[in-house]
PDB file of C-alpha atoms in Angstrom:
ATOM      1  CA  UNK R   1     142.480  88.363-126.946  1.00  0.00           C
ATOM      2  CA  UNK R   2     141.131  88.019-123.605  1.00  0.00           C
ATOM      3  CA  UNK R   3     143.755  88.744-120.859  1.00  0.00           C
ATOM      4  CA  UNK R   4     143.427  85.250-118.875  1.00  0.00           C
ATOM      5  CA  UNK R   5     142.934  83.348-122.319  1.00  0.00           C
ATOM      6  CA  UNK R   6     146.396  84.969-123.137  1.00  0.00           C
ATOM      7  CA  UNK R   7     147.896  84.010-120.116  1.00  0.00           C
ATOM      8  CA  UNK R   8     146.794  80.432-120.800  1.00  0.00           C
ATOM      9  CA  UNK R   9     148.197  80.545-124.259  1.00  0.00           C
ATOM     10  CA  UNK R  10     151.475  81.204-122.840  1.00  0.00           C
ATOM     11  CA  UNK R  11     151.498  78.758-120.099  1.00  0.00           C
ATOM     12  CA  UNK R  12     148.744  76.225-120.181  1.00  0.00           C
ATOM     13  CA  UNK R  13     148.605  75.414-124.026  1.00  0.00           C
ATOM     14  CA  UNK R  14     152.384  74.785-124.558  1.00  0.00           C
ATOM     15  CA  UNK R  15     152.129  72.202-121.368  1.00  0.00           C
ATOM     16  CA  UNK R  16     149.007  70.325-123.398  1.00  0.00           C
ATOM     17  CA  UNK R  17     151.214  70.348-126.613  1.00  0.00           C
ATOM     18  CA  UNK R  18     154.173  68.423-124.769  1.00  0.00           C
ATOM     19  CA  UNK R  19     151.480  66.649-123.300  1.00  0.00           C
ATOM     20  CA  UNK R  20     149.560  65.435-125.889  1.00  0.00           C
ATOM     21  CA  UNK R  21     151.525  65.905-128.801  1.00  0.00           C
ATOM     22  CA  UNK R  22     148.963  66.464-131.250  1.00  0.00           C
ATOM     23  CA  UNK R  23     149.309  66.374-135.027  1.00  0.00           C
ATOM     24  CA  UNK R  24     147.925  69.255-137.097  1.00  0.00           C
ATOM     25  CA  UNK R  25     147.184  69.847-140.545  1.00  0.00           C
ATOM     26  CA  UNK R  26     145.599  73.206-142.237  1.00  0.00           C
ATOM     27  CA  UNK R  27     146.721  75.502-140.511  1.00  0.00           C
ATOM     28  CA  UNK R  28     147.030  77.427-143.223  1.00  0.00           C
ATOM     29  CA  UNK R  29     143.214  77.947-143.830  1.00  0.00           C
ATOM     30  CA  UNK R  30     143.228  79.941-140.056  1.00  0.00           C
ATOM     31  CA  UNK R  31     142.030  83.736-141.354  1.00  0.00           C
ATOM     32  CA  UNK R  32     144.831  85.784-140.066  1.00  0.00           C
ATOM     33  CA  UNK R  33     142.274  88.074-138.888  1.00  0.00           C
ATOM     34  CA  UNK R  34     138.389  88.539-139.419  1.00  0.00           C
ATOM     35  CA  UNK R  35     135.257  86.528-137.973  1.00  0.00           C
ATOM     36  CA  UNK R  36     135.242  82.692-138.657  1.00  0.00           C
ATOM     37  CA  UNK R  37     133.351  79.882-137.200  1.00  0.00           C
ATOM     38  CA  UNK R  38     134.919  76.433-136.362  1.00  0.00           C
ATOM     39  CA  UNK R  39     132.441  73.705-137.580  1.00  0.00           C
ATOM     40  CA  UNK R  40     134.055  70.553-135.777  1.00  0.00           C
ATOM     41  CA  UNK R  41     133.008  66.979-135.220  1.00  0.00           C
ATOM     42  CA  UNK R  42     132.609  65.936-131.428  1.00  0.00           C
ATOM     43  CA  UNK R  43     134.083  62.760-129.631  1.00  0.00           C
ATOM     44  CA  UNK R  44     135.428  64.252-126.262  1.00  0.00           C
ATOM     45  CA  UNK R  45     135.454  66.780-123.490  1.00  0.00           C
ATOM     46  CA  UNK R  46     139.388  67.141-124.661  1.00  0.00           C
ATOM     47  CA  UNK R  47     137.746  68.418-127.994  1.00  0.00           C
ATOM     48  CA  UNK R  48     137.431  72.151-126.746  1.00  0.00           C
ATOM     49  CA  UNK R  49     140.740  72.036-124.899  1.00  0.00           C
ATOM     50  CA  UNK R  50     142.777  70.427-127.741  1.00  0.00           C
ATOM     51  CA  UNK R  51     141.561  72.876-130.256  1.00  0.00           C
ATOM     52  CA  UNK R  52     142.215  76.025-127.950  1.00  0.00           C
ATOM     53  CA  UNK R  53     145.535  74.917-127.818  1.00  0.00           C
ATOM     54  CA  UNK R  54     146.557  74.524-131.387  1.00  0.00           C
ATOM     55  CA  UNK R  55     144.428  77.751-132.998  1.00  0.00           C
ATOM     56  CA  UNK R  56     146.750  80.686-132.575  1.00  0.00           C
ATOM     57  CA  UNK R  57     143.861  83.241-132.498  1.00  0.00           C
ATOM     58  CA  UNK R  58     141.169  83.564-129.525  1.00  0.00           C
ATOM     59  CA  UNK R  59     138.718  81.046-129.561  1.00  0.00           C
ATOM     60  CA  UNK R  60     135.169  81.491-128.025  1.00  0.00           C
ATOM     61  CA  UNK R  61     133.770  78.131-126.831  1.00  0.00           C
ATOM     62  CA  UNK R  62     129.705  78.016-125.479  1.00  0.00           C
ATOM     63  CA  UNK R  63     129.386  77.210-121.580  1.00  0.00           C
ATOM     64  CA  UNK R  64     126.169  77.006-119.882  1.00  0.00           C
ATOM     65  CA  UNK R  65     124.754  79.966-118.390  1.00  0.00           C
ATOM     66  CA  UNK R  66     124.290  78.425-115.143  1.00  0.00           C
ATOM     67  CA  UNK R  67     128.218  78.826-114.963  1.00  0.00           C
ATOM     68  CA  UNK R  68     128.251  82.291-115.159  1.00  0.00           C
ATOM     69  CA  UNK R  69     125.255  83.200-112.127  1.00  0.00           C
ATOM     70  CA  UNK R  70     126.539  81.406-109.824  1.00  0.00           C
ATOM     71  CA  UNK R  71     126.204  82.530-106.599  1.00  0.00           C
ATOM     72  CA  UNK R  72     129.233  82.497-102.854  1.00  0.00           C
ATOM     73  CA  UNK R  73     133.405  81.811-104.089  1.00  0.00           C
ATOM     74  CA  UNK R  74     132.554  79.301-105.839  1.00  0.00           C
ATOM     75  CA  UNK R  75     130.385  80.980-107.834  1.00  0.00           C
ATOM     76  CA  UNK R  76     132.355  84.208-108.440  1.00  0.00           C
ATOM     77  CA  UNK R  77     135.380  82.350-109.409  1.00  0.00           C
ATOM     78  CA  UNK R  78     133.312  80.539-112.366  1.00  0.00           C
ATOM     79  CA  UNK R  79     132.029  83.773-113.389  1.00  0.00           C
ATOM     80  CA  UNK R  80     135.312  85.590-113.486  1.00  0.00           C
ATOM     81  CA  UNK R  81     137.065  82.419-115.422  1.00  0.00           C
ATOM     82  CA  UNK R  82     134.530  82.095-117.900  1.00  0.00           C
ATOM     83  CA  UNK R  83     134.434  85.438-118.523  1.00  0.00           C
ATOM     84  CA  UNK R  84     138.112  86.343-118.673  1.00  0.00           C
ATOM     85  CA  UNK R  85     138.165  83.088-120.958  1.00  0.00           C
ATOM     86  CA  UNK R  86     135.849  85.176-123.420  1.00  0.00           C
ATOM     87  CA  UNK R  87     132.940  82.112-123.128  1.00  0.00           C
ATOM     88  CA  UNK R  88     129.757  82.485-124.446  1.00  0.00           C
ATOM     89  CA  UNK R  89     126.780  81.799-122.451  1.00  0.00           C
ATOM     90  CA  UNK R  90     124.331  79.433-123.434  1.00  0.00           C
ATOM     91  CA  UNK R  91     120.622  78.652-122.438  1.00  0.00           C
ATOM     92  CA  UNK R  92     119.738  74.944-122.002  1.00  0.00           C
ATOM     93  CA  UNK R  93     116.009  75.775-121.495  1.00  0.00           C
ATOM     94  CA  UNK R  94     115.887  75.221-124.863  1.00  0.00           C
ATOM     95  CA  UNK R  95     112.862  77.788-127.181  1.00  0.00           C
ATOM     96  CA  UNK R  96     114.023  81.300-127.666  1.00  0.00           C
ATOM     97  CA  UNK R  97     116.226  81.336-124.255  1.00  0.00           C
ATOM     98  CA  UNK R  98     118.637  79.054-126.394  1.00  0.00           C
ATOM     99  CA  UNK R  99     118.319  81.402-129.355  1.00  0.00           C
ATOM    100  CA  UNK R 100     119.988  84.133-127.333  1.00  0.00           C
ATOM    101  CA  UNK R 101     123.309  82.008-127.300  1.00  0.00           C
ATOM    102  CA  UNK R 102     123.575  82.217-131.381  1.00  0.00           C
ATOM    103  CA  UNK R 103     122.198  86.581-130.496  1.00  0.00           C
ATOM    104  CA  UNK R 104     125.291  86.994-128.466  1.00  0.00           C
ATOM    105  CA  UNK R 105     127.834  85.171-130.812  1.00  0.00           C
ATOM    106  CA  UNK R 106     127.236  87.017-133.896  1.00  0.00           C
ATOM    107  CA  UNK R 107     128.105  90.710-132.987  1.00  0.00           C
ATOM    108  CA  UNK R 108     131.513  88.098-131.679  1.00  0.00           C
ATOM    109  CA  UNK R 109     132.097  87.119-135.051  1.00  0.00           C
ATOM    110  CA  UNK R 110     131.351  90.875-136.666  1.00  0.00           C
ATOM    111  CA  UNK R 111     133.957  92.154-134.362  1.00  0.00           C
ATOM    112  CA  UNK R 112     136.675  89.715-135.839  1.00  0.00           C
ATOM    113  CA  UNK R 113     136.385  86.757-133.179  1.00  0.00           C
ATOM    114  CA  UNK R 114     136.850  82.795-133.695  1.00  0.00           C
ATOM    115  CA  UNK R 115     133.892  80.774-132.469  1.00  0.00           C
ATOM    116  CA  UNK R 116     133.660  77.118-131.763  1.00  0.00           C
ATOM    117  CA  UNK R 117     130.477  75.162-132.767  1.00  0.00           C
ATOM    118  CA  UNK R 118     130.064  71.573-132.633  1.00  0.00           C
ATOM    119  CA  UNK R 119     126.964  71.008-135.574  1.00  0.00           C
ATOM    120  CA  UNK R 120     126.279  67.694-134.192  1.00  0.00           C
ATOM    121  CA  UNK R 121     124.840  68.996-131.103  1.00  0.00           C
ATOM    122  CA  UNK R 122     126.391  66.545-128.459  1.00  0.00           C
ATOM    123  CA  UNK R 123     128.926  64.189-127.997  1.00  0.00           C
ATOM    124  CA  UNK R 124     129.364  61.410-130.678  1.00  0.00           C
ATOM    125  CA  UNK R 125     128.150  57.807-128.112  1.00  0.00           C
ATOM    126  CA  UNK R 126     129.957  55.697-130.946  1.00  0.00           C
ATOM    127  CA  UNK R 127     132.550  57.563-132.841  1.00  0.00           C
ATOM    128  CA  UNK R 128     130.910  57.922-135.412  1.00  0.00           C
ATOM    129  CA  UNK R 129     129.528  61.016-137.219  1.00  0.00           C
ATOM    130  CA  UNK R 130     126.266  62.223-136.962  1.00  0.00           C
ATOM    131  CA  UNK R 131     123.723  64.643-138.783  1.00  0.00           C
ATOM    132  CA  UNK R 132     124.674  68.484-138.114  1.00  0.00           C
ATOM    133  CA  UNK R 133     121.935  71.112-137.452  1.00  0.00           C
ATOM    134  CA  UNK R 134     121.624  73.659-139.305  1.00  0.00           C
ATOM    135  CA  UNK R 135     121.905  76.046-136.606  1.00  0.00           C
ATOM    136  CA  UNK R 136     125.874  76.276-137.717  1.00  0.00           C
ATOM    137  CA  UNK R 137     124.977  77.709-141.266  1.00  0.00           C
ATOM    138  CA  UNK R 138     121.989  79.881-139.934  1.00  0.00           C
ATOM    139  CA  UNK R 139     124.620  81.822-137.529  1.00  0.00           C
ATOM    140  CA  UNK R 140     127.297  81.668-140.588  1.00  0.00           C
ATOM    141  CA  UNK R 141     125.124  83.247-142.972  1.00  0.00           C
ATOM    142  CA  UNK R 142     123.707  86.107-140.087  1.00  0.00           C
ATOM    143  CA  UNK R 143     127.258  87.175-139.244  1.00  0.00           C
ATOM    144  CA  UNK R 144     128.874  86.818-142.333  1.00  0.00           C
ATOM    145  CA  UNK R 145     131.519  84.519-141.622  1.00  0.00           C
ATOM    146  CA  UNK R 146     133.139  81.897-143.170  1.00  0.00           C
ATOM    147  CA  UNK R 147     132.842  78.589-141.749  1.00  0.00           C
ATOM    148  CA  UNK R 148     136.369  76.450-140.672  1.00  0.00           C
ATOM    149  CA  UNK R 149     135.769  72.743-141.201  1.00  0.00           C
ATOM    150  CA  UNK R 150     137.386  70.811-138.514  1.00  0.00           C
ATOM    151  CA  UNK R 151     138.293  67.291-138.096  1.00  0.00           C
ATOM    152  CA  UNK R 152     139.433  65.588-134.651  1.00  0.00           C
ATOM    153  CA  UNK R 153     140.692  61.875-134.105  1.00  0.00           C
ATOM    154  CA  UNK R 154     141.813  60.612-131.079  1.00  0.00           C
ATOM    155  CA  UNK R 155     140.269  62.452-128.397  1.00  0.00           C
ATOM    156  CA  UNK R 156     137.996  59.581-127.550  1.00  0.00           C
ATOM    157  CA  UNK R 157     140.302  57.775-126.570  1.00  0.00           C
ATOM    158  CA  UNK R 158     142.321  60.459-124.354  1.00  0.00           C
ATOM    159  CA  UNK R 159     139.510  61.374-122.859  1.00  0.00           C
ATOM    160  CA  UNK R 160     136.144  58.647-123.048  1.00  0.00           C
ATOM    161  CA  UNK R 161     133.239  59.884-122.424  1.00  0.00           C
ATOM    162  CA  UNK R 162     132.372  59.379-118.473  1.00  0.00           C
ATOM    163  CA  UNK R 163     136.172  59.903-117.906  1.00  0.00           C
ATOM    164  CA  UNK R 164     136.781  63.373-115.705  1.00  0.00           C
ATOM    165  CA  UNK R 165     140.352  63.712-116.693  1.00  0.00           C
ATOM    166  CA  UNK R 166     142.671  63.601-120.354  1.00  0.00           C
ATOM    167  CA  UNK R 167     144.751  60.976-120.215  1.00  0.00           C
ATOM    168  CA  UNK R 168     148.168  61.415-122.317  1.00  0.00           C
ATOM    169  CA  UNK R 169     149.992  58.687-124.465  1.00  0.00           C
ATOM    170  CA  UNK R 170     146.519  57.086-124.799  1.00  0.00           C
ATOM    171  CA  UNK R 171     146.266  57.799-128.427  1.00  0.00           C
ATOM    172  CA  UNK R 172     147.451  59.613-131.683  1.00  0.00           C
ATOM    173  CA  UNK R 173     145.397  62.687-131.784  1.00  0.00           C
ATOM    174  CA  UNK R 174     145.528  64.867-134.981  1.00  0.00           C
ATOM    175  CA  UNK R 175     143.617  67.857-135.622  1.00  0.00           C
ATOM    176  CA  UNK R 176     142.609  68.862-139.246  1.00  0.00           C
ATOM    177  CA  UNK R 177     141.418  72.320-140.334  1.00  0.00           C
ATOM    178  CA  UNK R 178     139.749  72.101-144.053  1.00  0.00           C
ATOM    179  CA  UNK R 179     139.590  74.853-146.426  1.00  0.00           C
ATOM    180  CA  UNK R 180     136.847  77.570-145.535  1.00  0.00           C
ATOM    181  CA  UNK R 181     133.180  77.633-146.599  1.00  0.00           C
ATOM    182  CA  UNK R 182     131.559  80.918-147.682  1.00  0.00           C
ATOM    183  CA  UNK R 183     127.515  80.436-147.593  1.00  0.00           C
ATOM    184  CA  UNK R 184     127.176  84.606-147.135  1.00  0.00           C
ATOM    185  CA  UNK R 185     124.652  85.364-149.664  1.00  0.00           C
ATOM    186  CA  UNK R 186     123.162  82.446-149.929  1.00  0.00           C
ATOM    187  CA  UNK R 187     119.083  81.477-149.449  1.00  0.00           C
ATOM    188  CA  UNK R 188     118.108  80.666-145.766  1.00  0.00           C
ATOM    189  CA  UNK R 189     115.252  78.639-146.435  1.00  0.00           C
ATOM    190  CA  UNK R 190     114.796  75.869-144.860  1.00  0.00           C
ATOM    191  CA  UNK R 191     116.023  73.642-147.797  1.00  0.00           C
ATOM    192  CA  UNK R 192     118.881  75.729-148.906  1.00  0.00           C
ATOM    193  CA  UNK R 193     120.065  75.595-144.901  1.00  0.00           C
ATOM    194  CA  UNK R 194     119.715  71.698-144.887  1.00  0.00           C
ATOM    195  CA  UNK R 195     121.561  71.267-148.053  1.00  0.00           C
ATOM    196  CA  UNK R 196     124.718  73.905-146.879  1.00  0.00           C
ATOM    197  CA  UNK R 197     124.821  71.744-143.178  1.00  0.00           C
ATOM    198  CA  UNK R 198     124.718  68.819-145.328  1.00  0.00           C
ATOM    199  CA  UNK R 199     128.006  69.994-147.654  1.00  0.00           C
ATOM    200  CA  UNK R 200     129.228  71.085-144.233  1.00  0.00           C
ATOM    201  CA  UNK R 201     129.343  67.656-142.509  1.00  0.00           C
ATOM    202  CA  UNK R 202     130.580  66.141-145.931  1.00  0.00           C
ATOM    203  CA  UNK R 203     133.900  68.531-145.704  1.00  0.00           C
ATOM    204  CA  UNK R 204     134.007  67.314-141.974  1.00  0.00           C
ATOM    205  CA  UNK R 205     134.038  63.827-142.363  1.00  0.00           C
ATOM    206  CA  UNK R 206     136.489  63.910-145.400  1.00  0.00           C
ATOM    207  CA  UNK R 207     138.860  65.733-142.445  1.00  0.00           C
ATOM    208  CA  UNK R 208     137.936  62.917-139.802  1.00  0.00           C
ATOM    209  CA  UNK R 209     137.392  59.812-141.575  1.00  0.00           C
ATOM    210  CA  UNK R 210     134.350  59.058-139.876  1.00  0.00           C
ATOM    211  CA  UNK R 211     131.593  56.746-140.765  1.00  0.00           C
ATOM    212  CA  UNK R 212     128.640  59.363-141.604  1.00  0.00           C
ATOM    213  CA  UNK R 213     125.382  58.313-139.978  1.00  0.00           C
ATOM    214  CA  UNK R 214     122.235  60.147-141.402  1.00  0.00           C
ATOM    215  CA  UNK R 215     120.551  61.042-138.288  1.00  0.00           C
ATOM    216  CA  UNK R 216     120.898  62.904-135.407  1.00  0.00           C
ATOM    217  CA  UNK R 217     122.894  62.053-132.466  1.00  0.00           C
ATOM    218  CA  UNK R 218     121.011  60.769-129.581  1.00  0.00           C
ATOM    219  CA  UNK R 219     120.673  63.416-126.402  1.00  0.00           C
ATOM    220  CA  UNK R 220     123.220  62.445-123.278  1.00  0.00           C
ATOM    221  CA  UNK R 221     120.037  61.595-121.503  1.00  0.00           C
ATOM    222  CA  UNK R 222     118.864  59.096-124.042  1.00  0.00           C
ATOM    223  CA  UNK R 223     122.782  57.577-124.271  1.00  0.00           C
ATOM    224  CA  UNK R 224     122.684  56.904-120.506  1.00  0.00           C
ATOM    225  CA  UNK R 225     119.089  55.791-120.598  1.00  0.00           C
ATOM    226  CA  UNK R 226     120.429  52.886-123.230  1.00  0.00           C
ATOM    227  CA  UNK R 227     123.899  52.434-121.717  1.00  0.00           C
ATOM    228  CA  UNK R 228     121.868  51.424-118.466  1.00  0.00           C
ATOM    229  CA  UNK R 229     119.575  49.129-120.539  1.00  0.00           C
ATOM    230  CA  UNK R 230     121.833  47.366-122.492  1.00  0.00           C
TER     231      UNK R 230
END
């Protein structure tokens, strides 16, 4: 475990737990040790935080690339965070440049790590849950891993979208870890990776108790473009 993600664990994450109080359930399907993705469903910012706090082992969350070449204090200070935090950078350019974010997190996950993933792809604009990608099961099945099915409730209303800051006592917020899924051996095609994302988000929403919405989520750019027209 990363040095400054230890120190956290010691100091930050049993502050958010008095904080926030938050209810889990599964712990038991955690892999003591050994690669494992975390397939969760999306609502917040407080999302990554929360579920840093309550996994016992290192978790690697994404964080855009930008964060880690930046340039003068501020700059070096992201860098150095993000990095001691054991953060994976991501490309937002989109075409192979975002490809290389799933390249670096699989020799993560054949070394033993945790990593985060959110199959959705964005932020949930309505609480509900949306259609995963199948970029989840594609990275599952090319590291070897088991995927963790995750459910969250309550962060939405810690933390609403727009809002900078958690806000505690807002909300019960419960965290729910499902049994794992092993899709290692399994066809990639196209339809077989559509049909494993699909049993994915199934498992999910049986651990949220979301309503299931058979489409993608819309992009934050399209959710402000409609928040400003409505």
């Amino acid at each position: 475990m990363p040095l400054l993600y230890t120190i956290g664990k010691l100091t930050v994450a049993p502050a958010l737990r008095l904080a926030f109080r938050p209810h889990v359930e599964g712990l038991e399907h955690i892999p003591a040790t050994g690669g494992a993705i975390f397939a969760s469903n999306h609502l917040s910012v407080a999302d990554e935080l929360l579920l840093g706090t309550v996994v016992p082992r290192h978790l690697a969350f994404w964080a855009k690339s930008e964060y880690f070449k930046g340039t003068g204090l501020k700059g070096g200070f992201s860098k150095f965070v993000l990095t001691g935090l054991g953060a994976i950078p991501v490309e937002r350019a989109g075409g192979r440049a975002a490809l290389t974010a799933f390249d670096a997190a699989i020799p993560v996950l054949k070394a033993g790590d945790l990593v985060a993933v959110y199959p959705e792809g964005t932020r949930s604009p309505d609480g509900r849950l949306y259609r995963g990608r199948t970029g989840t099961v594609r990275l599952a099945i090319a590291a070897g891993v088991p995927i963790i099915p995750v459910g969250v409730t309550g962060t939405d209303k810690a933390q609403p979208i727009g809002t900078r800051i958690p806000r505690p006592g807002r909300a019960k917020i419960t965290i729910k870890f499902g049994k794992p899924l092993d899709f290692t051996g399994r066809p990639d095609d196209r339809t077989s990776l559509r049909a494993m994302t699909d049993e994915m988000m199934a498992e999910i929403q049986k651990l949220s108790g979301q309503e299931y919405v058979p489409r993608y989520a819309p992009k934050r750019a399209d959710q402000a473009a409609g928040e400003q027209t409505a």
